[in-house]
């Protein structure tokens, strides 16, 4: 089993869209996938069709030690994706985790100790746009990180700070953590896209995936319809996400 975290502290760069669609593309290959919504905005849960239910156990309960991961799983039968949902209550985690022992390792240990997760081939964690406790927990639990970067002004600026956090997690908690790759999102024909691509390629060379995700309104329709781009008929973005998955899995071999 392999655990990916999809992370970038910058907001609105395509993290959640990437999680859902790489999960759907991996599931299409017949692999068993579990997504974890680690964002109190709960966009991933929404996208996967989750309806808020106060009696349901979520990532919050795992972090509080009140539930095991397998007890929180919801299945989306159409997408063949299982997921652990979040809701706005998860925002309290940033506060209570601070005072817990081994606070960065709660999720890591919960996933490691839950034998019922052994049947999953991949776990993919959707991170919130921050560098707080929830992200620390996601990075501590992950084997590898996928970083979506929007090809817009300032998008590269935060990457150095992000790498510092990754290095700290590596040093203190998770020495084998790798950055699997950087995926350019919302790519268009502007000079800005071209400039950002040049900078990324220069700074990060092979880490940048060859597959780019273009800017298309389809992405918004897909989440509004709660249906992945993989399942949308003749979706060019679906094709891009399939190609991205091929690259991601090839790197993992
Ligand atoms: N390739 C794309 N082209 C156009 N719009 C996109 C694309 N990818 C995502 N979007 C849209 O941009 C918005 C932000 O995307 P998404 O929610 O995936 O980003 P995020 O990084 O998870 O955001 P947050 O940091 O708030 O969690 C959404 O409305 C989504 O539908
Ligand atoms: Mg998101």
PDB file of C-alpha atoms and ligand atoms in Angstrom:
ATOM      1  CA  UNK A   1       0.000   0.000   0.000  1.00  0.00           C
ATOM      2  CA  UNK A   2       1.183   3.445  -0.918  1.00  0.00           C
ATOM      3  CA  UNK A   3       0.073   6.715   0.677  1.00  0.00           C
ATOM      4  CA  UNK A   4       0.106   9.968  -1.291  1.00  0.00           C
ATOM      5  CA  UNK A   5      -0.541  13.424   0.121  1.00  0.00           C
ATOM      6  CA  UNK A   6      -1.659  16.074  -2.344  1.00  0.00           C
ATOM      7  CA  UNK A   7      -0.474  19.328  -0.861  1.00  0.00           C
ATOM      8  CA  UNK A   8       0.367  22.970  -1.453  1.00  0.00           C
ATOM      9  CA  UNK A   9      -0.325  25.660   1.115  1.00  0.00           C
ATOM     10  CA  UNK A  10      -1.543  27.969  -1.617  1.00  0.00           C
ATOM     11  CA  UNK A  11      -5.310  27.913  -1.956  1.00  0.00           C
ATOM     12  CA  UNK A  12      -7.290  27.060  -5.060  1.00  0.00           C
ATOM     13  CA  UNK A  13      -4.475  25.473  -7.057  1.00  0.00           C
ATOM     14  CA  UNK A  14      -6.347  22.278  -7.900  1.00  0.00           C
ATOM     15  CA  UNK A  15      -5.447  19.971  -5.002  1.00  0.00           C
ATOM     16  CA  UNK A  16      -8.931  18.573  -4.466  1.00  0.00           C
ATOM     17  CA  UNK A  17      -9.644  18.252  -8.181  1.00  0.00           C
ATOM     18  CA  UNK A  18      -6.377  16.363  -8.515  1.00  0.00           C
ATOM     19  CA  UNK A  19      -7.133  13.997  -5.616  1.00  0.00           C
ATOM     20  CA  UNK A  20     -10.573  13.028  -6.910  1.00  0.00           C
ATOM     21  CA  UNK A  21      -9.458  12.531 -10.475  1.00  0.00           C
ATOM     22  CA  UNK A  22      -6.259  10.642  -9.848  1.00  0.00           C
ATOM     23  CA  UNK A  23      -8.230   8.459  -7.440  1.00  0.00           C
ATOM     24  CA  UNK A  24     -10.872   7.827 -10.111  1.00  0.00           C
ATOM     25  CA  UNK A  25      -8.203   7.067 -12.716  1.00  0.00           C
ATOM     26  CA  UNK A  26      -6.420   4.668 -10.369  1.00  0.00           C
ATOM     27  CA  UNK A  27      -9.735   2.990  -9.499  1.00  0.00           C
ATOM     28  CA  UNK A  28     -10.431   2.614 -13.218  1.00  0.00           C
ATOM     29  CA  UNK A  29      -7.306   0.452 -13.395  1.00  0.00           C
ATOM     30  CA  UNK A  30      -8.938  -1.920 -10.936  1.00  0.00           C
ATOM     31  CA  UNK A  31      -6.933  -0.780  -7.908  1.00  0.00           C
ATOM     32  CA  UNK A  32      -8.510  -0.152  -4.552  1.00  0.00           C
ATOM     33  CA  UNK A  33      -8.326   3.490  -3.487  1.00  0.00           C
ATOM     34  CA  UNK A  34      -9.134   5.297  -0.251  1.00  0.00           C
ATOM     35  CA  UNK A  35      -9.237   9.113  -0.189  1.00  0.00           C
ATOM     36  CA  UNK A  36      -8.941  11.043   3.064  1.00  0.00           C
ATOM     37  CA  UNK A  37     -10.384  14.532   3.344  1.00  0.00           C
ATOM     38  CA  UNK A  38      -8.029  16.449   5.626  1.00  0.00           C
ATOM     39  CA  UNK A  39      -9.538  19.853   4.844  1.00  0.00           C
ATOM     40  CA  UNK A  40     -12.267  21.409   7.049  1.00  0.00           C
ATOM     41  CA  UNK A  41     -13.666  23.016   3.872  1.00  0.00           C
ATOM     42  CA  UNK A  42     -14.638  19.425   2.991  1.00  0.00           C
ATOM     43  CA  UNK A  43     -14.506  20.028  -0.766  1.00  0.00           C
ATOM     44  CA  UNK A  44     -13.317  16.479  -1.396  1.00  0.00           C
ATOM     45  CA  UNK A  45     -16.220  15.038   0.587  1.00  0.00           C
ATOM     46  CA  UNK A  46     -18.639  17.248  -1.368  1.00  0.00           C
ATOM     47  CA  UNK A  47     -17.113  16.283  -4.687  1.00  0.00           C
ATOM     48  CA  UNK A  48     -17.477  12.606  -3.780  1.00  0.00           C
ATOM     49  CA  UNK A  49     -21.139  13.077  -2.903  1.00  0.00           C
ATOM     50  CA  UNK A  50     -20.982  13.212   0.872  1.00  0.00           C
ATOM     51  CA  UNK A  51     -23.971  14.703   2.607  1.00  0.00           C
ATOM     52  CA  UNK A  52     -23.266  16.145   6.012  1.00  0.00           C
ATOM     53  CA  UNK A  53     -24.407  13.832   8.756  1.00  0.00           C
ATOM     54  CA  UNK A  54     -23.641  14.828  12.324  1.00  0.00           C
ATOM     55  CA  UNK A  55     -23.789  11.232  13.517  1.00  0.00           C
ATOM     56  CA  UNK A  56     -21.117  10.063  11.108  1.00  0.00           C
ATOM     57  CA  UNK A  57     -17.538   9.577  12.156  1.00  0.00           C
ATOM     58  CA  UNK A  58     -14.948  11.547  10.239  1.00  0.00           C
ATOM     59  CA  UNK A  59     -11.248  12.298  10.231  1.00  0.00           C
ATOM     60  CA  UNK A  60     -11.846  14.440  13.326  1.00  0.00           C
ATOM     61  CA  UNK A  61     -12.791  11.357  15.334  1.00  0.00           C
ATOM     62  CA  UNK A  62      -9.666   9.552  14.172  1.00  0.00           C
ATOM     63  CA  UNK A  63      -7.486  12.451  15.273  1.00  0.00           C
ATOM     64  CA  UNK A  64      -9.253  12.569  18.622  1.00  0.00           C
ATOM     65  CA  UNK A  65      -8.653   8.840  19.098  1.00  0.00           C
ATOM     66  CA  UNK A  66     -12.395   8.189  19.077  1.00  0.00           C
ATOM     67  CA  UNK A  67     -12.540   6.067  15.924  1.00  0.00           C
ATOM     68  CA  UNK A  68     -10.379   3.824  13.814  1.00  0.00           C
ATOM     69  CA  UNK A  69      -9.974   4.797  10.162  1.00  0.00           C
ATOM     70  CA  UNK A  70     -11.971   1.827   8.816  1.00  0.00           C
ATOM     71  CA  UNK A  71     -14.975   2.862  10.925  1.00  0.00           C
ATOM     72  CA  UNK A  72     -15.149   6.189   9.074  1.00  0.00           C
ATOM     73  CA  UNK A  73     -15.135   4.934   5.491  1.00  0.00           C
ATOM     74  CA  UNK A  74     -17.867   5.954   3.061  1.00  0.00           C
ATOM     75  CA  UNK A  75     -18.100   4.372  -0.401  1.00  0.00           C
ATOM     76  CA  UNK A  76     -18.853   6.109  -3.673  1.00  0.00           C
ATOM     77  CA  UNK A  77     -20.012   3.146  -5.751  1.00  0.00           C
ATOM     78  CA  UNK A  78     -20.130   5.033  -9.056  1.00  0.00           C
ATOM     79  CA  UNK A  79     -16.520   6.164  -8.823  1.00  0.00           C
ATOM     80  CA  UNK A  80     -15.320   2.997  -7.047  1.00  0.00           C
ATOM     81  CA  UNK A  81     -13.690   5.272  -4.506  1.00  0.00           C
ATOM     82  CA  UNK A  82     -13.845   4.884  -0.734  1.00  0.00           C
ATOM     83  CA  UNK A  83     -13.217   7.951   1.380  1.00  0.00           C
ATOM     84  CA  UNK A  84     -12.986   9.234   4.901  1.00  0.00           C
ATOM     85  CA  UNK A  85     -15.014  12.441   4.985  1.00  0.00           C
ATOM     86  CA  UNK A  86     -14.455  15.723   6.769  1.00  0.00           C
ATOM     87  CA  UNK A  87     -16.745  18.524   7.771  1.00  0.00           C
ATOM     88  CA  UNK A  88     -16.276  22.001   9.163  1.00  0.00           C
ATOM     89  CA  UNK A  89     -15.845  20.614  12.678  1.00  0.00           C
ATOM     90  CA  UNK A  90     -12.408  19.443  11.566  1.00  0.00           C
ATOM     91  CA  UNK A  91     -11.203  23.035  11.932  1.00  0.00           C
ATOM     92  CA  UNK A  92     -11.045  22.439  15.690  1.00  0.00           C
ATOM     93  CA  UNK A  93      -8.255  19.918  15.079  1.00  0.00           C
ATOM     94  CA  UNK A  94      -5.676  22.677  14.561  1.00  0.00           C
ATOM     95  CA  UNK A  95      -6.340  23.749  18.142  1.00  0.00           C
ATOM     96  CA  UNK A  96      -6.533  20.481  20.042  1.00  0.00           C
ATOM     97  CA  UNK A  97      -3.710  18.755  18.185  1.00  0.00           C
ATOM     98  CA  UNK A  98      -1.289  21.405  19.406  1.00  0.00           C
ATOM     99  CA  UNK A  99      -1.511  20.141  22.946  1.00  0.00           C
ATOM    100  CA  UNK A 100      -1.349  16.435  22.150  1.00  0.00           C
ATOM    101  CA  UNK A 101       1.662  14.204  22.541  1.00  0.00           C
ATOM    102  CA  UNK A 102       3.184  13.149  19.204  1.00  0.00           C
ATOM    103  CA  UNK A 103       0.707  15.532  17.645  1.00  0.00           C
ATOM    104  CA  UNK A 104       2.132  15.228  14.113  1.00  0.00           C
ATOM    105  CA  UNK A 105       1.926  11.441  14.153  1.00  0.00           C
ATOM    106  CA  UNK A 106      -1.672  10.780  15.098  1.00  0.00           C
ATOM    107  CA  UNK A 107      -2.882  10.053  11.567  1.00  0.00           C
ATOM    108  CA  UNK A 108       0.275   8.153  10.661  1.00  0.00           C
ATOM    109  CA  UNK A 109      -0.141   5.818  13.621  1.00  0.00           C
ATOM    110  CA  UNK A 110      -3.881   5.412  13.110  1.00  0.00           C
ATOM    111  CA  UNK A 111      -3.359   4.350   9.470  1.00  0.00           C
ATOM    112  CA  UNK A 112      -0.438   2.083  10.330  1.00  0.00           C
ATOM    113  CA  UNK A 113      -2.294   0.301  13.101  1.00  0.00           C
ATOM    114  CA  UNK A 114      -5.523  -0.327  11.190  1.00  0.00           C
ATOM    115  CA  UNK A 115      -5.194  -3.755   9.577  1.00  0.00           C
ATOM    116  CA  UNK A 116      -8.518  -3.326   7.783  1.00  0.00           C
ATOM    117  CA  UNK A 117      -6.829  -0.828   5.474  1.00  0.00           C
ATOM    118  CA  UNK A 118      -4.465  -3.495   4.157  1.00  0.00           C
ATOM    119  CA  UNK A 119      -6.768  -4.225   1.240  1.00  0.00           C
ATOM    120  CA  UNK A 120      -6.208  -0.745  -0.237  1.00  0.00           C
ATOM    121  CA  UNK A 121      -3.602  -0.305  -2.925  1.00  0.00           C
ATOM    122  CA  UNK A 122      -3.507   3.477  -2.542  1.00  0.00           C
ATOM    123  CA  UNK A 123      -4.500   6.055   0.035  1.00  0.00           C
ATOM    124  CA  UNK A 124      -4.642   9.666  -1.162  1.00  0.00           C
ATOM    125  CA  UNK A 125      -4.893  12.522   1.332  1.00  0.00           C
ATOM    126  CA  UNK A 126      -6.351  15.891   0.311  1.00  0.00           C
ATOM    127  CA  UNK A 127      -4.625  18.643   2.299  1.00  0.00           C
ATOM    128  CA  UNK A 128      -6.025  22.040   3.279  1.00  0.00           C
ATOM    129  CA  UNK A 129      -4.314  25.213   2.022  1.00  0.00           C
ATOM    130  CA  UNK A 130      -2.121  25.760   5.067  1.00  0.00           C
ATOM    131  CA  UNK A 131       1.020  24.523   6.751  1.00  0.00           C
ATOM    132  CA  UNK A 132      -0.709  23.706  10.026  1.00  0.00           C
ATOM    133  CA  UNK A 133      -1.204  20.578  12.099  1.00  0.00           C
ATOM    134  CA  UNK A 134      -3.507  18.857   9.609  1.00  0.00           C
ATOM    135  CA  UNK A 135      -0.893  19.161   6.882  1.00  0.00           C
ATOM    136  CA  UNK A 136       1.857  18.009   9.245  1.00  0.00           C
ATOM    137  CA  UNK A 137      -0.243  14.931  10.008  1.00  0.00           C
ATOM    138  CA  UNK A 138      -0.852  14.260   6.316  1.00  0.00           C
ATOM    139  CA  UNK A 139       2.834  14.610   5.422  1.00  0.00           C
ATOM    140  CA  UNK A 140       3.903  12.461   8.350  1.00  0.00           C
ATOM    141  CA  UNK A 141       1.525   9.723   7.199  1.00  0.00           C
ATOM    142  CA  UNK A 142       2.464   9.868   3.508  1.00  0.00           C
ATOM    143  CA  UNK A 143       5.053   7.973   1.523  1.00  0.00           C
ATOM    144  CA  UNK A 144       5.103  10.551  -1.220  1.00  0.00           C
ATOM    145  CA  UNK A 145       3.766  14.019  -2.023  1.00  0.00           C
ATOM    146  CA  UNK A 146       2.128  15.308  -5.187  1.00  0.00           C
ATOM    147  CA  UNK A 147       2.253  19.101  -5.447  1.00  0.00           C
ATOM    148  CA  UNK A 148      -0.220  20.826  -7.775  1.00  0.00           C
ATOM    149  CA  UNK A 149       1.036  24.227  -8.876  1.00  0.00           C
ATOM    150  CA  UNK A 150      -1.173  26.682 -10.706  1.00  0.00           C
ATOM    151  CA  UNK A 151       0.761  28.344 -13.499  1.00  0.00           C
ATOM    152  CA  UNK A 152       0.002  31.837 -12.233  1.00  0.00           C
ATOM    153  CA  UNK A 153       1.940  34.705 -10.746  1.00  0.00           C
ATOM    154  CA  UNK A 154       3.359  34.052  -7.233  1.00  0.00           C
ATOM    155  CA  UNK A 155       2.582  30.351  -7.492  1.00  0.00           C
ATOM    156  CA  UNK A 156       6.228  29.390  -7.236  1.00  0.00           C
ATOM    157  CA  UNK A 157       6.970  31.656  -4.258  1.00  0.00           C
ATOM    158  CA  UNK A 158       5.484  29.404  -1.607  1.00  0.00           C
ATOM    159  CA  UNK A 159       7.277  26.278  -2.777  1.00  0.00           C
ATOM    160  CA  UNK A 160      10.482  27.001  -0.865  1.00  0.00           C
ATOM    161  CA  UNK A 161       8.560  27.363   2.375  1.00  0.00           C
ATOM    162  CA  UNK A 162       6.674  24.163   1.556  1.00  0.00           C
ATOM    163  CA  UNK A 163       9.939  22.310   1.003  1.00  0.00           C
ATOM    164  CA  UNK A 164      11.182  23.504   4.398  1.00  0.00           C
ATOM    165  CA  UNK A 165       8.178  21.912   6.067  1.00  0.00           C
ATOM    166  CA  UNK A 166       8.729  18.711   4.082  1.00  0.00           C
ATOM    167  CA  UNK A 167      12.369  18.651   5.186  1.00  0.00           C
ATOM    168  CA  UNK A 168      11.407  19.140   8.831  1.00  0.00           C
ATOM    169  CA  UNK A 169       8.899  16.283   8.650  1.00  0.00           C
ATOM    170  CA  UNK A 170      11.531  14.128   6.964  1.00  0.00           C
ATOM    171  CA  UNK A 171      14.136  14.904   9.587  1.00  0.00           C
ATOM    172  CA  UNK A 172      11.934  14.396  12.618  1.00  0.00           C
ATOM    173  CA  UNK A 173       9.199  11.937  11.752  1.00  0.00           C
ATOM    174  CA  UNK A 174       9.125  10.414   8.307  1.00  0.00           C
ATOM    175  CA  UNK A 175      12.607   9.962   6.891  1.00  0.00           C
ATOM    176  CA  UNK A 176      11.493   8.195   3.713  1.00  0.00           C
ATOM    177  CA  UNK A 177       9.033  10.906   2.640  1.00  0.00           C
ATOM    178  CA  UNK A 178       9.575  11.838  -0.999  1.00  0.00           C
ATOM    179  CA  UNK A 179       8.159  14.428  -3.340  1.00  0.00           C
ATOM    180  CA  UNK A 180       6.707  12.314  -6.102  1.00  0.00           C
ATOM    181  CA  UNK A 181       6.226  15.247  -8.428  1.00  0.00           C
ATOM    182  CA  UNK A 182       4.883  18.670  -9.293  1.00  0.00           C
ATOM    183  CA  UNK A 183       1.834  18.909 -11.522  1.00  0.00           C
ATOM    184  CA  UNK A 184       1.101  22.134 -13.372  1.00  0.00           C
ATOM    185  CA  UNK A 185      -2.588  22.976 -13.245  1.00  0.00           C
ATOM    186  CA  UNK A 186      -4.846  25.518 -14.951  1.00  0.00           C
ATOM    187  CA  UNK A 187      -2.395  25.720 -17.801  1.00  0.00           C
ATOM    188  CA  UNK A 188      -3.437  28.020 -20.645  1.00  0.00           C
ATOM    189  CA  UNK A 189      -1.882  29.804 -23.592  1.00  0.00           C
ATOM    190  CA  UNK A 190      -0.713  32.856 -21.689  1.00  0.00           C
ATOM    191  CA  UNK A 191       2.829  34.073 -21.295  1.00  0.00           C
ATOM    192  CA  UNK A 192       2.355  33.619 -17.539  1.00  0.00           C
ATOM    193  CA  UNK A 193       1.876  29.866 -17.954  1.00  0.00           C
ATOM    194  CA  UNK A 194       4.960  29.712 -20.152  1.00  0.00           C
ATOM    195  CA  UNK A 195       7.058  31.699 -17.673  1.00  0.00           C
ATOM    196  CA  UNK A 196       5.977  29.634 -14.674  1.00  0.00           C
ATOM    197  CA  UNK A 197       6.641  26.409 -16.580  1.00  0.00           C
ATOM    198  CA  UNK A 198      10.152  27.657 -17.379  1.00  0.00           C
ATOM    199  CA  UNK A 199      10.892  28.548 -13.774  1.00  0.00           C
ATOM    200  CA  UNK A 200       9.533  25.237 -12.463  1.00  0.00           C
ATOM    201  CA  UNK A 201      11.462  23.219 -15.019  1.00  0.00           C
ATOM    202  CA  UNK A 202      14.641  25.117 -14.200  1.00  0.00           C
ATOM    203  CA  UNK A 203      14.256  24.781 -10.422  1.00  0.00           C
ATOM    204  CA  UNK A 204      12.749  21.322 -10.164  1.00  0.00           C
ATOM    205  CA  UNK A 205      13.577  19.704 -13.530  1.00  0.00           C
ATOM    206  CA  UNK A 206      12.554  16.047 -13.489  1.00  0.00           C
ATOM    207  CA  UNK A 207      10.138  16.519 -10.609  1.00  0.00           C
ATOM    208  CA  UNK A 208       7.740  18.343 -12.940  1.00  0.00           C
ATOM    209  CA  UNK A 209       5.345  15.922 -14.619  1.00  0.00           C
ATOM    210  CA  UNK A 210       5.262  16.009 -18.392  1.00  0.00           C
ATOM    211  CA  UNK A 211       1.478  15.836 -18.241  1.00  0.00           C
ATOM    212  CA  UNK A 212      -0.090  19.258 -17.679  1.00  0.00           C
ATOM    213  CA  UNK A 213      -3.658  19.917 -16.565  1.00  0.00           C
ATOM    214  CA  UNK A 214      -5.216  22.650 -18.679  1.00  0.00           C
ATOM    215  CA  UNK A 215      -7.611  25.336 -17.501  1.00  0.00           C
ATOM    216  CA  UNK A 216     -11.143  24.286 -18.397  1.00  0.00           C
ATOM    217  CA  UNK A 217     -14.599  25.016 -17.117  1.00  0.00           C
ATOM    218  CA  UNK A 218     -15.240  21.253 -17.129  1.00  0.00           C
ATOM    219  CA  UNK A 219     -13.392  21.111 -13.796  1.00  0.00           C
ATOM    220  CA  UNK A 220     -16.015  23.244 -12.090  1.00  0.00           C
ATOM    221  CA  UNK A 221     -18.883  21.319 -13.698  1.00  0.00           C
ATOM    222  CA  UNK A 222     -17.332  18.072 -12.572  1.00  0.00           C
ATOM    223  CA  UNK A 223     -17.304  19.023  -8.888  1.00  0.00           C
ATOM    224  CA  UNK A 224     -20.742  20.657  -9.077  1.00  0.00           C
ATOM    225  CA  UNK A 225     -22.143  17.462 -10.639  1.00  0.00           C
ATOM    226  CA  UNK A 226     -20.239  15.341  -8.120  1.00  0.00           C
ATOM    227  CA  UNK A 227     -18.914  13.267 -10.957  1.00  0.00           C
ATOM    228  CA  UNK A 228     -15.225  12.827 -11.740  1.00  0.00           C
ATOM    229  CA  UNK A 229     -13.722  13.958 -15.019  1.00  0.00           C
ATOM    230  CA  UNK A 230     -12.781  10.319 -15.554  1.00  0.00           C
ATOM    231  CA  UNK A 231     -16.464   9.385 -15.770  1.00  0.00           C
ATOM    232  CA  UNK A 232     -17.445  12.368 -17.935  1.00  0.00           C
ATOM    233  CA  UNK A 233     -17.844  11.347 -21.548  1.00  0.00           C
ATOM    234  CA  UNK A 234     -15.039  12.433 -23.895  1.00  0.00           C
ATOM    235  CA  UNK A 235     -13.471  14.628 -21.264  1.00  0.00           C
ATOM    236  CA  UNK A 236     -10.075  15.948 -22.325  1.00  0.00           C
ATOM    237  CA  UNK A 237      -9.286  16.665 -18.682  1.00  0.00           C
ATOM    238  CA  UNK A 238     -10.149  13.071 -17.889  1.00  0.00           C
ATOM    239  CA  UNK A 239      -7.531  12.013 -20.425  1.00  0.00           C
ATOM    240  CA  UNK A 240      -4.985  14.339 -18.833  1.00  0.00           C
ATOM    241  CA  UNK A 241      -5.613  12.919 -15.388  1.00  0.00           C
ATOM    242  CA  UNK A 242      -5.283   9.368 -16.743  1.00  0.00           C
ATOM    243  CA  UNK A 243      -1.930  10.292 -18.270  1.00  0.00           C
ATOM    244  CA  UNK A 244      -0.865  11.931 -15.031  1.00  0.00           C
ATOM    245  CA  UNK A 245      -1.666   8.729 -13.137  1.00  0.00           C
ATOM    246  CA  UNK A 246       0.439   6.712 -15.567  1.00  0.00           C
ATOM    247  CA  UNK A 247       3.350   9.044 -14.840  1.00  0.00           C
ATOM    248  CA  UNK A 248       2.777   8.939 -11.075  1.00  0.00           C
ATOM    249  CA  UNK A 249       2.610   5.152 -10.985  1.00  0.00           C
ATOM    250  CA  UNK A 250       5.644   4.815 -13.254  1.00  0.00           C
ATOM    251  CA  UNK A 251       7.650   6.909 -10.786  1.00  0.00           C
ATOM    252  CA  UNK A 252       6.627   4.684  -7.954  1.00  0.00           C
ATOM    253  CA  UNK A 253       7.988   1.532  -9.522  1.00  0.00           C
TER     254      UNK A 253
HETATM  255  N1  LIG B   1      -7.850  22.695 -14.508  1.00  0.00           N
HETATM  256  C1  LIG B   1      -8.787  23.516 -14.047  1.00  0.00           C
HETATM  257  N2  LIG B   1      -9.356  24.436 -14.860  1.00  0.00           N
HETATM  258  C2  LIG B   1     -10.297  25.283 -14.404  1.00  0.00           C
HETATM  259  N3  LIG B   1     -10.766  25.292 -13.144  1.00  0.00           N
HETATM  260  C3  LIG B   1     -10.232  24.411 -12.289  1.00  0.00           C
HETATM  261  C4  LIG B   1      -9.230  23.481 -12.685  1.00  0.00           C
HETATM  262  N4  LIG B   1      -8.918  22.711 -11.614  1.00  0.00           N
HETATM  263  C5  LIG B   1      -9.693  23.127 -10.608  1.00  0.00           C
HETATM  264  N5  LIG B   1     -10.484  24.138 -11.002  1.00  0.00           N
HETATM  265  C6  LIG B   1     -11.468  24.882 -10.195  1.00  0.00           C
HETATM  266  O1  LIG B   1     -10.745  25.794  -9.372  1.00  0.00           O
HETATM  267  C7  LIG B   1     -11.276  25.794  -8.060  1.00  0.00           C
HETATM  268  C8  LIG B   1     -10.207  25.343  -7.085  1.00  0.00           C
HETATM  269  O2  LIG B   1      -9.882  23.984  -7.359  1.00  0.00           O
HETATM  270  P1  LIG B   1      -9.644  22.958  -6.180  1.00  0.00           P
HETATM  271  O3  LIG B   1     -10.754  23.028  -5.214  1.00  0.00           O
HETATM  272  O4  LIG B   1      -9.309  21.657  -6.781  1.00  0.00           O
HETATM  273  O5  LIG B   1      -8.333  23.616  -5.544  1.00  0.00           O
HETATM  274  P2  LIG B   1      -7.710  23.377  -4.107  1.00  0.00           P
HETATM  275  O6  LIG B   1      -6.243  23.598  -4.236  1.00  0.00           O
HETATM  276  O7  LIG B   1      -8.148  22.081  -3.556  1.00  0.00           O
HETATM  277  O8  LIG B   1      -8.373  24.567  -3.266  1.00  0.00           O
HETATM  278  P3  LIG B   1      -8.237  24.756  -1.675  1.00  0.00           P
HETATM  279  O9  LIG B   1      -6.853  25.259  -1.454  1.00  0.00           O
HETATM  280  O10 LIG B   1      -9.303  25.757  -1.333  1.00  0.00           O
HETATM  281  O11 LIG B   1      -8.458  23.418  -1.047  1.00  0.00           O
HETATM  282  C9  LIG B   1     -12.487  24.908  -8.080  1.00  0.00           C
HETATM  283  O12 LIG B   1     -13.625  25.696  -8.310  1.00  0.00           O
HETATM  284  C10 LIG B   1     -12.239  23.980  -9.262  1.00  0.00           C
HETATM  285  O13 LIG B   1     -13.439  23.517  -9.856  1.00  0.00           O
HETATM  286 MG1  LIG B   2      -9.078  21.637  -1.741  1.00  0.00          MG
END
